XYZ file of C-alpha atoms in Angstrom:
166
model
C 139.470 106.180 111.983
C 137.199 103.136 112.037
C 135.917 101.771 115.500
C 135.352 97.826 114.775
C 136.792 96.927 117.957
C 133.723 94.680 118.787
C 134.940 92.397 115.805
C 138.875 92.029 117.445
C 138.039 87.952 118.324
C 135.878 85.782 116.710
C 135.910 82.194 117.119
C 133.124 79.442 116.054
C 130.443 77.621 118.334
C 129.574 75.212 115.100
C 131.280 73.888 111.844
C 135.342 73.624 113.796
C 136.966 71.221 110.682
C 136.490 72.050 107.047
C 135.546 68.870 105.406
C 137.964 66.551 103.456
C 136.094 67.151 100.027
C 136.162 70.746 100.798
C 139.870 70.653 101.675
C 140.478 68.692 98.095
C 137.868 71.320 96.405
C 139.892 74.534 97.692
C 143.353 72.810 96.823
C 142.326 71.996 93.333
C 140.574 74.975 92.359
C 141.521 77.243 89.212
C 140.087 80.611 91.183
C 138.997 81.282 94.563
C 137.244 84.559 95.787
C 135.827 85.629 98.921
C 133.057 88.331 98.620
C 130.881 90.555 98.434
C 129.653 90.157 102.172
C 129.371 91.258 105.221
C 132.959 91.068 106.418
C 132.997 89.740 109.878
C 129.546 87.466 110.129
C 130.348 86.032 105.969
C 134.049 86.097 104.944
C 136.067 85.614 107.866
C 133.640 83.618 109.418
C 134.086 81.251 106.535
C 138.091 81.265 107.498
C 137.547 80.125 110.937
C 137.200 76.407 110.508
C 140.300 74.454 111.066
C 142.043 73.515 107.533
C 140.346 76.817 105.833
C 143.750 78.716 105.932
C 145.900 76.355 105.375
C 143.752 74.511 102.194
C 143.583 78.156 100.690
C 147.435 78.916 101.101
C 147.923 75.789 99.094
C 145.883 75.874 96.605
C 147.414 77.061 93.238
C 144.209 78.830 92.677
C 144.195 82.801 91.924
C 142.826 84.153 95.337
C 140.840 87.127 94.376
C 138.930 89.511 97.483
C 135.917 91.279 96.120
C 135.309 94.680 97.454
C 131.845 95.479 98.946
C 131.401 98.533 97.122
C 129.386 100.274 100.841
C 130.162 99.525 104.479
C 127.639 98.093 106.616
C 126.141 99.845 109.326
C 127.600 98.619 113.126
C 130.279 95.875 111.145
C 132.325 97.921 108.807
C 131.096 101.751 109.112
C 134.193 103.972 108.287
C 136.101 101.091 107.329
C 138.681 101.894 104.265
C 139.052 99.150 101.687
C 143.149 98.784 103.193
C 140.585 98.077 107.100
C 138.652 95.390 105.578
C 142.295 93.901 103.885
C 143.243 94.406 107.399
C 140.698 92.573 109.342
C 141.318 89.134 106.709
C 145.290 89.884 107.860
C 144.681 90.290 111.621
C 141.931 87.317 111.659
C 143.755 84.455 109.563
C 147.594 85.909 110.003
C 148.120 86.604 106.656
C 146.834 88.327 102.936
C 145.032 85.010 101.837
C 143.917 87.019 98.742
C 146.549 88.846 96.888
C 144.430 90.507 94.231
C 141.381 92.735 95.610
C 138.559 93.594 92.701
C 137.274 97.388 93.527
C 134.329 99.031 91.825
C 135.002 102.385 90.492
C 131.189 103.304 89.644
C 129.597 105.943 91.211
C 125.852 105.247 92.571
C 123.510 108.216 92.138
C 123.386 111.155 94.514
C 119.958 110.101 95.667
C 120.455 106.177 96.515
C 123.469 107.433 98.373
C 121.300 110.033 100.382
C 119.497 106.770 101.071
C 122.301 104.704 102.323
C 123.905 107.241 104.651
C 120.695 107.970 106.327
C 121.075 104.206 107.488
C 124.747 104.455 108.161
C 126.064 103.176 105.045
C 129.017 104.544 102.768
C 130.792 104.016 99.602
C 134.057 102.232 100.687
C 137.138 104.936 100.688
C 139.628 102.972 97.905
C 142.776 103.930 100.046
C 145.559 102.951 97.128
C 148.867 103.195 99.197
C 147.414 101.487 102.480
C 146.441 98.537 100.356
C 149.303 98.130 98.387
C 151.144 98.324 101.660
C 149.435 94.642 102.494
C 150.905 93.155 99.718
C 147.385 93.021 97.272
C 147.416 94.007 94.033
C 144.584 96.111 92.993
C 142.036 95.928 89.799
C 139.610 98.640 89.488
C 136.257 98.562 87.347
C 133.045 100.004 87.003
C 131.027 96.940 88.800
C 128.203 98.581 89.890
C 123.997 97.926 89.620
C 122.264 100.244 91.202
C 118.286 99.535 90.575
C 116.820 100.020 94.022
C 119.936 98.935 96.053
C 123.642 99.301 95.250
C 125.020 96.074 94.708
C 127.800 94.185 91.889
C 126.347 93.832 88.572
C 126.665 89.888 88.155
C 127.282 90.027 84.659
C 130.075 92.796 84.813
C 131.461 90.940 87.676
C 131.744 87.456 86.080
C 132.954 89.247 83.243
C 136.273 90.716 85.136
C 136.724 87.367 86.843
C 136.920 85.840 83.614
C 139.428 88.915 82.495
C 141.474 88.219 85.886
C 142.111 84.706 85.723
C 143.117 84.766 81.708
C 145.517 86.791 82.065
């Protein structure tokens, strides 16, 4: 079980409106995504503004959620892919992005070593849970691992462009 209570409200002190030309970008856009990032302080942060919902629910765009492939230490520790799906449902009221992109690489035993000594994690792909939400699921192998684990840009642009032509 994940404890993220801490992250049950947000609400913004700044930016409250999305801007007309953002409004018009989002509704005329061919693909929208929403990660990698830290999940509470980034991507629904970036929902919060009045208009965000609403411009992304109409926009004929393919809404895509990329997976961070680790959890984040004191945000998303212990958090299953289907808990971060969850927080974007329980923050904006609905799946906003139908189609979640999941890495299936495997870092190396010692980065990971790394990682959990700082309270990180590979992300636990939990199939049925997600499914559950509605979100259609495309696995690949998306991962970089040099000194951090991370998306590999090219691989990642790569199944964007794969996504969205088909």
């Amino acid at each position: 079980m994940c404890d993220h209570h801490i992250w049950d409200s947000l609400s913004l002190n700044w930016v409250k409106f999305i801007t007309t030309e953002a409004m018009e970008a989002i509704r005329s856009a061919d693909i929208l995504t929403i990660g990698p990032g830290s999940l509470y302080t980034s991507l629904i942060a970036s929902l919060l503004p009045e208009g965000m919902v609403s411009a992304i629910e109409e926009s004929r765009a393919r809404k895509i959620y990329i997976q961070n492939i680790m959890t984040q230490p004191a945000e998303t520790a212990n958090m299953t892919v289907s808990a971060h799906l969850q927080a974007f449902v329980d923050h904006c009221g609905k799946t906003l992005f139908p189609t979640a992109l999941v890495n299936t690489g495997t870092p190396s035993a010692a980065i990971l070593r790394k990682y959990e000594q700082e309270g990180a994690r590979v992300a636990e792909f939990d199939r049925k849970p997600v499914e559950g939400l509605g979100v259609t699921v495309i696995e690949r192998d998306l991962l970089a691992e040099d000194v951090a684990i991370r998306h590999d840009s090219d691989l990642l642009a790569a199944a964007l462009l794969e996504i969205t032509a088909s």
